[in-house]
Coordinates of C-alpha atoms in Angstrom, one line a residue:
Chain A
M1 CA -9.3 -23.8 -1.6
I2 CA -8.9 -26.8 -3.3
V3 CA -7.0 -29.1 -1.0
E4 CA -9.1 -32.2 -2.1
E5 CA -8.8 -32.0 -5.7
T6 CA -5.5 -30.7 -6.0
P7 CA -3.7 -33.2 -8.2
A8 CA -1.0 -35.2 -6.5
V9 CA 2.1 -33.5 -7.1
E10 CA 5.5 -35.9 -7.7
P11 CA 6.3 -36.6 -4.1
R12 CA 10.0 -35.6 -4.9
A13 CA 8.7 -32.1 -6.0
E14 CA 6.8 -31.5 -3.1
L15 CA 9.5 -32.1 -1.2
G16 CA 12.1 -30.1 -2.9
R17 CA 9.5 -27.4 -2.7
A18 CA 8.9 -28.1 1.4
A19 CA 13.0 -28.1 1.6
L20 CA 12.7 -24.5 -0.2
R21 CA 9.8 -23.0 1.6
T22 CA 11.7 -24.2 5.0
R23 CA 15.1 -22.5 3.5
S24 CA 13.2 -19.3 3.1
L25 CA 11.8 -19.3 6.7
V26 CA 15.5 -19.7 7.7
A27 CA 16.7 -17.0 4.9
G28 CA 14.1 -14.4 5.8
A29 CA 14.6 -15.1 9.6
I30 CA 18.6 -14.5 9.3
L31 CA 18.3 -11.3 7.2
T32 CA 15.6 -9.9 9.3
L33 CA 17.5 -10.7 12.5
V34 CA 20.9 -9.0 11.1
F35 CA 18.7 -5.7 10.7
I36 CA 17.5 -6.1 14.5
A37 CA 20.8 -6.9 15.9
A38 CA 22.0 -3.7 13.8
A39 CA 19.2 -1.4 15.2
L40 CA 19.9 -2.7 18.8
I41 CA 23.7 -2.6 18.6
S42 CA 23.6 1.2 17.2
F43 CA 22.3 1.9 20.4
V44 CA 25.5 1.3 21.9
Y45 CA 28.1 1.3 19.3
T46 CA 28.1 3.0 15.9
P47 CA 31.2 2.9 13.6
Y48 CA 31.1 6.9 13.6
D49 CA 29.2 9.3 15.4
V50 CA 25.6 10.0 13.3
T51 CA 25.2 13.6 14.7
V52 CA 28.8 14.8 13.6
L53 CA 28.9 16.5 10.6
A54 CA 32.4 15.9 8.7
I55 CA 32.3 18.1 5.5
P56 CA 36.0 17.5 4.7
N57 CA 34.9 13.7 4.1
R58 CA 31.8 14.5 2.1
L59 CA 30.6 12.1 -0.5
M60 CA 33.3 9.8 -0.2
P61 CA 32.4 6.6 -2.0
P62 CA 33.0 3.1 0.0
S63 CA 36.0 2.2 1.5
P64 CA 37.7 0.6 4.4
A65 CA 37.3 3.7 6.1
H66 CA 33.7 3.9 5.5
W67 CA 32.1 0.7 4.4
F68 CA 29.3 2.4 2.7
G69 CA 30.7 5.9 2.1
T70 CA 29.8 8.7 3.6
D71 CA 26.9 11.5 2.7
H72 CA 26.8 15.1 1.9
F73 CA 27.7 16.2 5.2
G74 CA 30.4 13.6 5.6
R75 CA 28.4 11.3 8.0
D76 CA 29.0 7.3 7.7
I77 CA 26.6 5.9 5.7
L78 CA 26.9 2.6 7.7
S79 CA 26.2 4.1 11.0
M80 CA 23.1 6.0 9.4
I81 CA 21.5 2.8 8.3
M82 CA 22.1 1.0 11.9
V83 CA 20.6 4.0 13.3
G84 CA 18.2 4.4 10.5
A85 CA 16.9 0.8 10.9
R86 CA 15.5 1.6 14.8
T87 CA 13.0 4.1 13.0
S88 CA 11.8 1.9 10.4
I89 CA 11.5 -1.1 13.2
A90 CA 10.2 1.1 15.5
V91 CA 7.4 2.4 13.3
A92 CA 6.4 -0.8 11.6
F93 CA 6.5 -2.7 14.8
I94 CA 4.2 0.0 16.6
A95 CA 1.9 0.3 13.7
V96 CA 1.5 -3.7 13.8
G97 CA 1.2 -3.2 17.2
I98 CA -1.6 -1.0 16.7
G99 CA -3.1 -2.9 14.2
I100 CA -3.5 -6.1 16.2
G101 CA -4.5 -4.3 19.4
L102 CA -7.5 -2.6 18.1
G103 CA -8.0 -4.8 14.8
V104 CA -8.2 -8.1 16.6
P105 CA -10.8 -7.5 19.1
L106 CA -13.2 -5.6 16.4
G107 CA -12.7 -8.8 14.3
L108 CA -13.3 -11.0 17.2
T109 CA -16.5 -9.0 18.2
A110 CA -17.9 -8.8 14.5
A111 CA -17.3 -12.7 14.6
A112 CA -19.1 -13.1 17.6
N113 CA -21.9 -11.7 16.9
R114 CA -22.2 -12.2 13.3
R115 CA -25.0 -10.8 11.1
S116 CA -26.2 -8.3 13.9
L117 CA -25.8 -4.9 13.4
L118 CA -22.5 -4.3 15.4
D119 CA -21.0 -6.5 13.0
E120 CA -22.0 -4.5 10.1
A121 CA -21.1 -1.5 11.4
I122 CA -17.5 -2.8 12.3
M123 CA -17.4 -4.4 8.7
R124 CA -18.4 -1.1 7.1
G125 CA -16.3 1.1 9.3
N126 CA -13.8 -1.1 8.0
D127 CA -14.2 -0.6 4.5
L128 CA -14.1 3.6 5.2
I129 CA -10.8 2.9 6.8
F130 CA -9.9 0.8 3.4
A131 CA -10.6 3.7 1.3
F132 CA -7.9 5.8 2.9
P133 CA -4.2 4.5 2.0
A134 CA -1.9 5.1 4.8
L135 CA -0.7 8.2 2.4
L136 CA -3.8 10.1 2.7
I137 CA -3.9 9.2 6.3
A138 CA -0.4 10.7 6.8
I139 CA -1.2 14.1 4.7
L140 CA -4.5 14.4 6.5
I141 CA -2.4 14.0 10.0
T142 CA 0.6 16.2 8.9
A143 CA -1.6 18.9 7.6
V144 CA -3.0 19.4 11.0
F145 CA -0.3 18.3 13.5
G146 CA 2.8 18.8 11.5
P147 CA 5.3 16.0 10.3
G148 CA 7.1 13.4 12.8
A149 CA 7.8 9.9 13.3
V150 CA 4.5 9.7 15.7
N151 CA 2.1 10.5 12.4
A152 CA 3.8 7.8 10.5
I153 CA 3.1 5.3 13.2
V154 CA -0.5 6.1 13.8
A155 CA -0.9 6.5 9.7
I156 CA 0.2 3.0 9.0
G157 CA -1.4 1.9 12.4
I158 CA -4.3 2.9 11.7
F159 CA -4.1 1.2 8.1
N160 CA -3.0 -1.9 9.7
I161 CA -6.8 -2.0 11.4
P162 CA -9.0 -3.3 9.1
V163 CA -6.4 -6.1 8.1
F164 CA -6.7 -7.3 10.9
A165 CA -9.9 -7.1 11.7
R166 CA -10.9 -8.7 8.3
V167 CA -8.3 -11.6 8.9
T168 CA -9.4 -12.4 12.1
R169 CA -13.3 -12.0 11.3
G170 CA -12.8 -14.5 8.5
A171 CA -10.9 -17.0 10.4
A172 CA -13.1 -16.6 13.7
L173 CA -16.4 -17.4 11.7
S174 CA -15.4 -20.5 10.7
L175 CA -14.0 -21.6 14.2
W176 CA -17.4 -20.3 15.7
T177 CA -18.9 -23.8 13.7
R178 CA -16.4 -25.8 14.8
E179 CA -17.3 -28.6 17.4
F180 CA -15.0 -27.6 20.2
V181 CA -16.9 -24.3 19.9
L182 CA -20.1 -25.4 20.3
S183 CA -19.2 -27.8 23.3
A184 CA -18.0 -24.6 24.9
R185 CA -21.7 -22.8 24.0
V186 CA -23.0 -25.8 25.5
A187 CA -21.1 -25.7 28.7
G188 CA -22.8 -22.2 29.1
K189 CA -19.9 -20.2 28.4
G190 CA -20.4 -16.6 26.9
R191 CA -19.7 -15.1 23.9
V192 CA -16.7 -13.0 25.1
R193 CA -15.0 -16.3 27.2
I194 CA -15.3 -18.5 24.0
S195 CA -14.0 -15.6 21.8
L196 CA -10.7 -15.2 24.1
E197 CA -10.6 -19.1 25.3
H198 CA -11.0 -20.7 22.4
I199 CA -11.0 -18.6 19.5
L200 CA -8.5 -16.0 20.0
P201 CA -5.4 -19.1 20.9
N202 CA -6.2 -20.9 17.2
L203 CA -5.7 -17.6 15.4
T204 CA -2.2 -17.2 16.6
N205 CA -0.4 -18.7 13.8
L206 CA -2.6 -16.8 11.1
L207 CA -1.8 -13.5 13.1
I208 CA 1.9 -14.1 13.2
V209 CA 1.8 -14.6 9.6
Q210 CA -0.4 -11.4 8.8
G211 CA 1.9 -9.6 11.6
T212 CA 5.2 -10.5 9.3
I213 CA 3.4 -9.3 6.1
Q214 CA 2.0 -6.3 7.6
F215 CA 5.7 -5.7 9.3
S216 CA 7.1 -5.4 5.8
L217 CA 4.3 -3.5 4.3
G218 CA 5.1 -1.0 7.2
I219 CA 8.8 -0.5 6.5
L220 CA 7.9 0.3 3.1
A221 CA 5.1 2.7 4.0
E222 CA 7.8 4.2 6.7
A223 CA 10.4 4.8 4.2
A224 CA 7.9 6.3 1.5
L225 CA 6.3 8.5 4.3
S226 CA 9.8 9.9 5.4
Y227 CA 11.0 10.2 1.8
V228 CA 8.0 12.9 1.1
G229 CA 8.8 14.4 4.5
L230 CA 5.6 13.0 6.3
G231 CA 7.5 10.7 8.4
A232 CA 10.5 11.3 10.9
Q233 CA 12.4 14.5 10.7
P234 CA 15.9 15.3 10.4
P235 CA 18.4 14.9 12.4
T236 CA 16.8 11.6 13.3
P237 CA 18.1 9.4 10.6
S238 CA 15.6 7.4 8.6
W239 CA 16.1 5.2 5.1
G240 CA 13.5 7.6 3.6
R241 CA 15.1 10.7 4.2
M242 CA 18.5 9.4 3.3
L243 CA 17.0 8.6 -0.1
A244 CA 15.4 12.2 -0.1
D245 CA 18.9 13.6 0.5
A246 CA 20.3 11.3 -2.1
Q247 CA 18.1 12.4 -4.8
T248 CA 19.8 15.5 -5.7
M249 CA 23.2 13.7 -5.3
I250 CA 22.6 10.8 -7.1
G251 CA 24.7 11.7 -10.5
L252 CA 27.4 12.5 -8.3
A253 CA 27.1 9.9 -5.4
P254 CA 25.3 6.9 -6.6
H255 CA 25.8 4.9 -3.4
M256 CA 24.0 7.5 -1.4
A257 CA 20.9 6.2 -2.9
L258 CA 21.8 2.8 -3.5
I259 CA 22.8 1.5 0.0
P260 CA 19.9 2.8 1.6
G261 CA 17.7 1.7 -1.0
M262 CA 19.3 -1.7 -0.7
A263 CA 18.4 -1.8 3.3
I264 CA 14.8 -1.7 2.6
V265 CA 15.0 -4.1 -0.2
V266 CA 16.9 -6.4 1.5
M267 CA 15.0 -6.0 5.1
V268 CA 11.5 -6.3 3.3
L269 CA 12.5 -9.3 1.2
G270 CA 13.6 -10.7 4.6
L271 CA 10.3 -10.4 6.1
N272 CA 8.3 -11.6 3.0
L273 CA 10.2 -14.8 3.0
M274 CA 10.0 -15.2 6.7
G275 CA 6.1 -14.8 6.3
D276 CA 5.8 -17.2 3.6
G277 CA 7.8 -19.7 5.3
L278 CA 5.9 -19.2 8.3
R279 CA 2.7 -19.7 6.6
D280 CA 3.9 -23.0 5.0
V281 CA 5.0 -24.1 8.6
F282 CA 1.7 -23.3 10.5
D283 CA -0.3 -24.4 7.8
P284 CA 0.7 -27.8 5.5
R285 CA -2.1 -27.8 3.5
I286 CA -1.5 -24.5 1.9
R287 CA 1.9 -25.5 1.0
R288 CA 0.2 -28.8 -1.4
S289 CA -2.6 -26.5 -2.5
R290 CA -0.9 -23.1 -3.0
S291 CA 2.2 -23.9 -5.1
Chain B
M1 CA -29.7 -7.0 -11.0
V2 CA -31.8 -4.0 -10.2
N3 CA -31.8 -4.6 -6.6
F4 CA -28.1 -5.2 -6.4
L5 CA -27.7 -2.0 -7.9
I6 CA -29.7 0.1 -5.8
G7 CA -27.7 -1.4 -2.5
R8 CA -24.5 -1.0 -4.1
L9 CA -25.4 2.8 -4.9
A10 CA -26.6 3.3 -1.4
S11 CA -23.7 2.1 0.2
L12 CA -21.5 3.8 -2.0
L13 CA -23.5 7.0 -1.4
V14 CA -22.9 6.2 2.4
S15 CA -18.9 5.7 2.1
L16 CA -18.7 8.9 0.2
I17 CA -20.8 11.0 3.1
A18 CA -18.9 8.8 5.7
A19 CA -15.3 10.2 4.0
S20 CA -16.3 13.3 3.7
V21 CA -17.4 13.7 7.4
V22 CA -13.8 12.2 8.5
I23 CA -11.8 14.8 6.1
F24 CA -13.9 17.6 7.7
V25 CA -13.8 16.6 11.3
V26 CA -9.9 16.1 10.8
I27 CA -9.1 19.3 8.8
E28 CA -11.7 21.6 10.4
V29 CA -12.8 20.3 13.7
I30 CA -9.4 18.7 15.3
P31 CA -7.3 22.0 14.8
G32 CA -9.6 24.3 16.9
D33 CA -9.4 27.3 14.9
P34 CA -8.1 26.5 11.1
A35 CA -7.7 30.2 10.6
S36 CA -5.0 31.1 13.1
Y37 CA -3.4 27.5 12.4
M38 CA -3.3 28.4 8.8
L39 CA -1.5 31.8 9.5
G40 CA 0.7 30.7 12.2
L41 CA 1.6 31.9 15.7
N42 CA 2.9 35.3 14.8
A43 CA -0.3 36.5 12.7
Q44 CA -2.2 39.5 13.9
P45 CA -5.4 39.0 15.3
D46 CA -7.4 41.2 12.4
T47 CA -5.4 39.3 9.8
V48 CA -6.9 36.0 11.6
A49 CA -10.3 37.8 12.0
A50 CA -10.4 38.8 8.3
L51 CA -9.5 35.0 7.2
R52 CA -12.0 33.6 9.5
E53 CA -14.5 35.6 7.7
Q54 CA -13.3 34.9 4.4
L55 CA -13.4 31.2 5.1
G56 CA -16.8 31.5 6.6
L57 CA -15.2 30.0 9.8
D58 CA -17.9 32.0 12.0
A59 CA -20.6 29.7 11.0
P60 CA -21.1 26.4 13.1
A61 CA -19.4 23.4 11.8
L62 CA -22.6 21.3 10.4
Q63 CA -23.5 24.4 8.8
R64 CA -19.9 24.6 7.0
Y65 CA -19.9 21.0 6.5
F66 CA -23.0 21.4 4.4
A67 CA -21.9 24.6 2.6
W68 CA -18.6 22.5 1.6
I69 CA -20.3 19.2 0.3
G70 CA -23.0 21.7 -1.4
G71 CA -20.0 23.3 -3.0
L72 CA -18.2 19.7 -4.0
V73 CA -21.2 18.6 -5.6
Q74 CA -21.5 21.7 -7.8
G75 CA -17.5 21.3 -8.7
Q76 CA -16.7 24.4 -6.1
F77 CA -14.0 23.5 -3.7
G78 CA -13.2 26.7 -2.5
I79 CA -10.5 29.4 -2.9
S80 CA -7.1 28.3 -2.3
Y81 CA -5.5 30.6 0.7
T82 CA -2.0 30.6 -0.7
Y83 CA -2.5 30.6 -4.3
R84 CA -5.7 33.1 -4.3
V85 CA -7.4 31.2 -7.0
P86 CA -10.4 28.6 -7.1
V87 CA -9.0 25.2 -5.8
A88 CA -10.9 23.8 -8.7
E89 CA -8.5 25.3 -11.3
L90 CA -5.7 24.1 -9.4
I91 CA -6.4 20.8 -9.2
S92 CA -7.9 20.0 -12.3
D93 CA -4.5 21.4 -14.1
R94 CA -2.7 18.8 -11.9
L95 CA -5.0 16.2 -12.2
W96 CA -3.7 15.8 -15.8
I97 CA -0.7 14.7 -14.9
S98 CA -1.2 12.4 -12.0
L99 CA -4.4 10.8 -13.6
P100 CA -2.7 9.6 -17.1
L101 CA 0.1 8.5 -14.8
A102 CA -1.5 6.5 -12.5
V103 CA -3.2 5.1 -15.5
Y104 CA -0.3 4.3 -17.5
A105 CA 0.9 2.3 -14.9
L106 CA -1.7 0.4 -14.2
V107 CA -1.8 -0.2 -18.0
L108 CA 2.0 -1.3 -17.7
S109 CA 1.3 -3.4 -14.8
T110 CA -1.3 -5.1 -16.0
L111 CA 0.4 -6.1 -19.7
I112 CA 3.6 -7.3 -17.7
A113 CA 1.5 -9.0 -15.2
F114 CA -0.5 -11.1 -17.0
P115 CA 1.5 -12.8 -19.4
V116 CA 3.9 -13.7 -16.9
G117 CA 1.8 -14.9 -14.2
I118 CA 0.3 -17.2 -17.1
W119 CA 3.4 -18.2 -18.2
A120 CA 4.7 -19.0 -14.7
A121 CA 1.4 -21.1 -13.9
A122 CA 1.6 -23.1 -17.1
R123 CA 5.2 -24.1 -16.1
R124 CA 4.4 -24.8 -12.5
N125 CA 7.4 -25.8 -10.0
S126 CA 9.8 -25.7 -13.4
P127 CA 12.9 -23.4 -13.0
A128 CA 11.3 -20.8 -15.1
D129 CA 8.4 -20.8 -13.0
I130 CA 10.7 -20.2 -9.8
T131 CA 13.1 -17.7 -11.2
V132 CA 9.7 -15.5 -12.3
M133 CA 8.4 -16.2 -8.6
G134 CA 11.7 -15.3 -7.2
A135 CA 11.8 -12.1 -9.4
T136 CA 8.5 -10.9 -8.0
Q137 CA 9.6 -11.6 -4.7
L138 CA 12.2 -9.1 -5.1
G139 CA 9.9 -6.8 -7.4
I140 CA 7.7 -6.6 -3.9
A141 CA 10.3 -5.6 -1.8
V142 CA 11.8 -2.7 -4.1
P143 CA 10.1 0.5 -2.9
N144 CA 8.8 2.4 -6.0
F145 CA 10.6 5.6 -5.5
W146 CA 13.8 4.3 -5.0
F147 CA 13.3 2.1 -8.2
A148 CA 12.6 5.5 -9.4
M149 CA 15.7 6.9 -8.6
L150 CA 17.6 4.3 -10.2
L151 CA 15.6 4.3 -13.6
V152 CA 16.8 7.9 -13.5
L153 CA 20.4 7.1 -12.9
A154 CA 20.1 4.6 -15.3
F155 CA 18.2 6.1 -18.4
S156 CA 18.7 9.9 -17.4
I157 CA 21.9 10.5 -16.0
T158 CA 23.9 7.6 -18.1
L159 CA 21.9 7.1 -21.3
R160 CA 20.5 10.0 -21.3
W161 CA 17.1 9.0 -23.3
F162 CA 14.8 10.6 -21.0
S163 CA 14.8 14.0 -19.2
A164 CA 15.7 13.4 -15.4
G165 CA 12.5 15.2 -14.4
G166 CA 9.9 18.0 -15.0
F167 CA 6.6 17.8 -17.6
P168 CA 6.7 19.9 -20.8
G169 CA 2.9 20.3 -20.6
W170 CA 0.2 18.4 -23.0
Q171 CA 0.6 21.4 -25.4
A172 CA 4.1 20.2 -26.4
G173 CA 2.5 17.1 -28.0
L174 CA 0.9 13.8 -26.9
F175 CA 4.4 12.1 -27.6
E176 CA 6.5 14.6 -25.2
G177 CA 4.2 14.6 -22.9
V178 CA 3.8 10.6 -22.6
K179 CA 7.5 10.3 -22.6
A180 CA 7.9 12.6 -19.8
L181 CA 5.8 10.0 -17.7
T182 CA 7.5 7.1 -18.8
L183 CA 10.1 6.8 -16.5
P184 CA 7.5 7.3 -13.9
A185 CA 4.8 5.3 -14.6
I186 CA 7.4 2.0 -15.0
A187 CA 8.8 2.9 -11.5
L188 CA 5.0 2.7 -10.5
A189 CA 4.1 -0.1 -12.5
L190 CA 6.9 -2.7 -11.6
P191 CA 6.2 -3.1 -7.8
Q192 CA 2.0 -3.5 -8.5
A193 CA 3.2 -5.9 -11.8
S194 CA 4.9 -8.2 -9.3
I195 CA 2.2 -8.6 -6.9
L196 CA -0.2 -8.6 -9.8
A197 CA 1.5 -11.3 -11.9
R198 CA 1.9 -13.7 -8.4
V199 CA -2.2 -13.0 -8.1
M200 CA -2.6 -14.3 -11.4
R201 CA -0.7 -17.1 -11.3
S202 CA -2.2 -18.3 -7.9
S203 CA -5.4 -17.8 -9.3
L204 CA -5.0 -19.5 -12.3
L205 CA -3.1 -22.7 -10.7
E206 CA -6.6 -22.8 -8.6
T207 CA -8.9 -22.6 -11.9
L208 CA -6.5 -25.3 -13.4
G209 CA -7.1 -27.8 -10.3
E210 CA -11.0 -27.7 -11.1
D211 CA -13.1 -30.6 -12.1
Y212 CA -14.3 -28.4 -15.8
I213 CA -10.6 -28.5 -16.6
R214 CA -10.2 -32.1 -16.4
T215 CA -13.5 -32.0 -18.5
A216 CA -12.4 -30.0 -21.0
R217 CA -8.8 -32.1 -21.4
A218 CA -11.1 -35.2 -21.4
K219 CA -13.2 -34.0 -24.3
G220 CA -10.0 -33.5 -26.5
L221 CA -8.9 -30.0 -26.2
S222 CA -5.2 -29.6 -26.1
R223 CA -3.4 -28.1 -22.6
R224 CA -3.0 -24.8 -24.7
Q225 CA -6.8 -24.6 -25.5
T226 CA -8.0 -25.5 -22.1
L227 CA -5.6 -22.9 -20.6
W228 CA -6.9 -20.3 -22.8
R229 CA -10.8 -21.3 -23.1
H230 CA -11.1 -22.1 -19.9
A231 CA -8.9 -21.6 -16.9
V232 CA -7.5 -18.1 -17.9
R233 CA -11.1 -16.5 -18.2
N234 CA -11.9 -18.1 -15.0
A235 CA -8.9 -17.0 -13.3
L236 CA -9.5 -13.5 -14.1
I237 CA -12.3 -12.5 -11.5
P238 CA -10.2 -12.4 -8.5
V239 CA -7.8 -11.0 -10.5
L240 CA -10.0 -7.9 -11.5
T241 CA -10.2 -7.1 -7.4
I242 CA -6.6 -6.7 -7.4
I243 CA -6.6 -4.5 -10.4
G244 CA -9.0 -2.5 -8.7
L245 CA -7.4 -2.5 -5.4
Q246 CA -4.1 -1.1 -7.3
F247 CA -5.8 2.0 -8.8
S248 CA -5.9 3.5 -5.3
F249 CA -2.0 2.7 -4.5
L250 CA -1.1 3.8 -8.0
L251 CA -3.0 7.3 -7.3
A252 CA -1.3 7.3 -4.1
G253 CA 1.7 6.0 -5.5
A254 CA 1.9 8.8 -8.0
I255 CA 2.0 11.4 -5.7
I256 CA 5.4 10.0 -4.3
I257 CA 6.6 9.4 -7.5
E258 CA 5.8 12.7 -8.6
N259 CA 8.4 14.0 -6.3
V260 CA 11.1 12.0 -7.9
F261 CA 10.4 13.6 -11.4
F262 CA 9.5 17.0 -10.4
L263 CA 6.2 16.4 -12.0
P264 CA 3.7 19.0 -11.1
G265 CA 1.0 16.6 -10.5
L266 CA -1.3 16.3 -7.4
G267 CA 1.3 15.2 -5.0
R268 CA 3.4 18.3 -5.3
L269 CA 0.2 20.3 -5.2
V270 CA -0.9 18.5 -1.7
F271 CA 3.0 18.6 -0.3
Q272 CA 3.0 22.4 -1.0
G273 CA -0.4 22.6 1.0
I274 CA 0.9 21.0 3.8
T275 CA 3.9 22.8 4.0
Q276 CA 2.1 26.3 3.5
R277 CA -0.6 25.1 5.8
D278 CA -3.4 25.4 3.0
L279 CA -5.8 23.4 4.5
I280 CA -8.4 23.9 1.8
V281 CA -5.9 22.4 -0.5
V282 CA -5.0 19.6 1.4
K283 CA -8.8 19.1 2.1
S284 CA -9.5 19.1 -1.4
V285 CA -6.9 17.1 -2.9
V286 CA -7.6 14.4 0.0
M287 CA -11.2 14.4 -0.6
L288 CA -10.5 13.8 -4.5
L289 CA -8.1 11.3 -4.0
V290 CA -10.6 9.3 -1.7
F291 CA -13.4 9.7 -4.0
A292 CA -11.6 8.1 -6.9
V293 CA -10.6 5.4 -4.6
I294 CA -14.4 4.4 -3.4
M295 CA -15.6 4.8 -7.2
V296 CA -13.1 2.5 -8.3
T297 CA -14.0 -0.3 -5.6
F298 CA -17.7 0.3 -6.6
I299 CA -16.9 0.1 -10.4
V300 CA -15.1 -3.6 -9.7
D301 CA -18.3 -4.4 -7.7
I302 CA -20.6 -3.7 -10.4
A303 CA -18.1 -5.6 -12.9
Y304 CA -18.0 -8.5 -10.9
A305 CA -21.3 -8.7 -10.7
I306 CA -21.9 -8.7 -14.3
A307 CA -18.8 -11.4 -14.8
D308 CA -20.1 -13.7 -12.1
P309 CA -24.0 -13.7 -11.5
R310 CA -23.7 -15.6 -8.5
L311 CA -22.2 -12.6 -6.5
R312 CA -25.6 -10.6 -7.2
R313 CA -27.4 -13.0 -5.0
Q314 CA -24.8 -13.6 -2.5
R315 CA -24.6 -10.3 -0.9

């Protein structure tokens, strides 16, 4: 970090960038909320029923009746996108939950027992998981248990564990040297209590930012897994599956490929913008040094 | 340096052993009886028994593990159940598509990302910089397989410059082979280039704030000379790590992209392996890919230590 050494940025330029950053937070949050809302609304209302096939309406381009057109079975693509958002969001969200639920305690433990055998074991375990990209974990699980959305959740979740463990450990290590932790130790608190009462609360911001990033990676990973058939299975609509179906029709009905892809891009972009914005709001120092 | 190398080699070995144990346990121990799993529910008991014997499944797990590892060391992966040929043969054919594809994409991604990242950093906060950052933000959000489909739509279906898929084989000539891999490599490279350009830019900005840059400027070097002689070289070190990490993503990504372009690479092999429940194929391909990832990490670590001697002591 080069906080002190940073050459002074012109105040006006800096303000401009800060405003831009906050704007990115607002824009990102709006995009994300639109998709979450669409997913929630799909439980009570979709323009058309996604389980009903209407072959006469197949491959219709976007029109007032079908804003995003229809697919090769005549299903309304807007409705499919709404229901597919559920799958994407649920898979990515639970996978982040797994990552935080297991990774954070591991990271806290490693930091609290710095340079011990336990720390070493946790970190080497992390390295091992890092050698398995989410796709390979999904391949292994699917080969043995068959495909399904749960596999995608487990594969992406396992992939998230070392990410959160590392981030937590790194930040916790620097907190352990701070005075308020020292005074807690003097007061006779044990490592577990200090970790829970003093370290963890100070990590919340960091974990929210990392969580947002992993959430967006999770959306991308889920799409890729269901595209190759390792994720959600038909008839459950998912954006990746929609793209897999669109592939053979791409010359005939490009909208079938364009729309689900754009949904993924916009959702991921929204989450990334939100993550960047949150990082700056939580840590103004970064706003100055990063650029 | 010797101690450092020995340490890294030892941890390389430990990682490889640990990874192989994980793969073995998931594929051979968790399903209970892999033979009946591979044959499905309707298999005759004597067929299952025959397969058990062929696969050597009657031996205890530990013995089977060592047999597997012993085979791997000698390049023997076992016989594919569905193809009835040695898996090593199946893999070596397909590796000649997946590996060049990943390397091609890595080269493209580096060639795009370096100039873009340096260019943006040198114009920090200018409209050009902000445009580049916006574009890379978009590049990160684009799923590579979807981008691949867009490339097919634009360059194969509409413009007809490239074929929409398939691979003529390297015997058709280097040019034909490279041409068939070009669209897939671009699709793989773009999102990675976006990440790499951002890393390059922020790493360069960090070095540009260092004291030695001010010294270089003070001794009379021009902005451009300082940038190229001092800043870029030092900024490359963190970028190297990311390139190493990217290789594993590119290998995994190649497996997915092969699907879009109907390339007969490792991806097709492993997905067919999954549908046909050919666990030997799946096990071997996954082990090979994990091996590649671990080896690349190892090489990056060594390269790092050569580039920056301070790191040899730190570990």
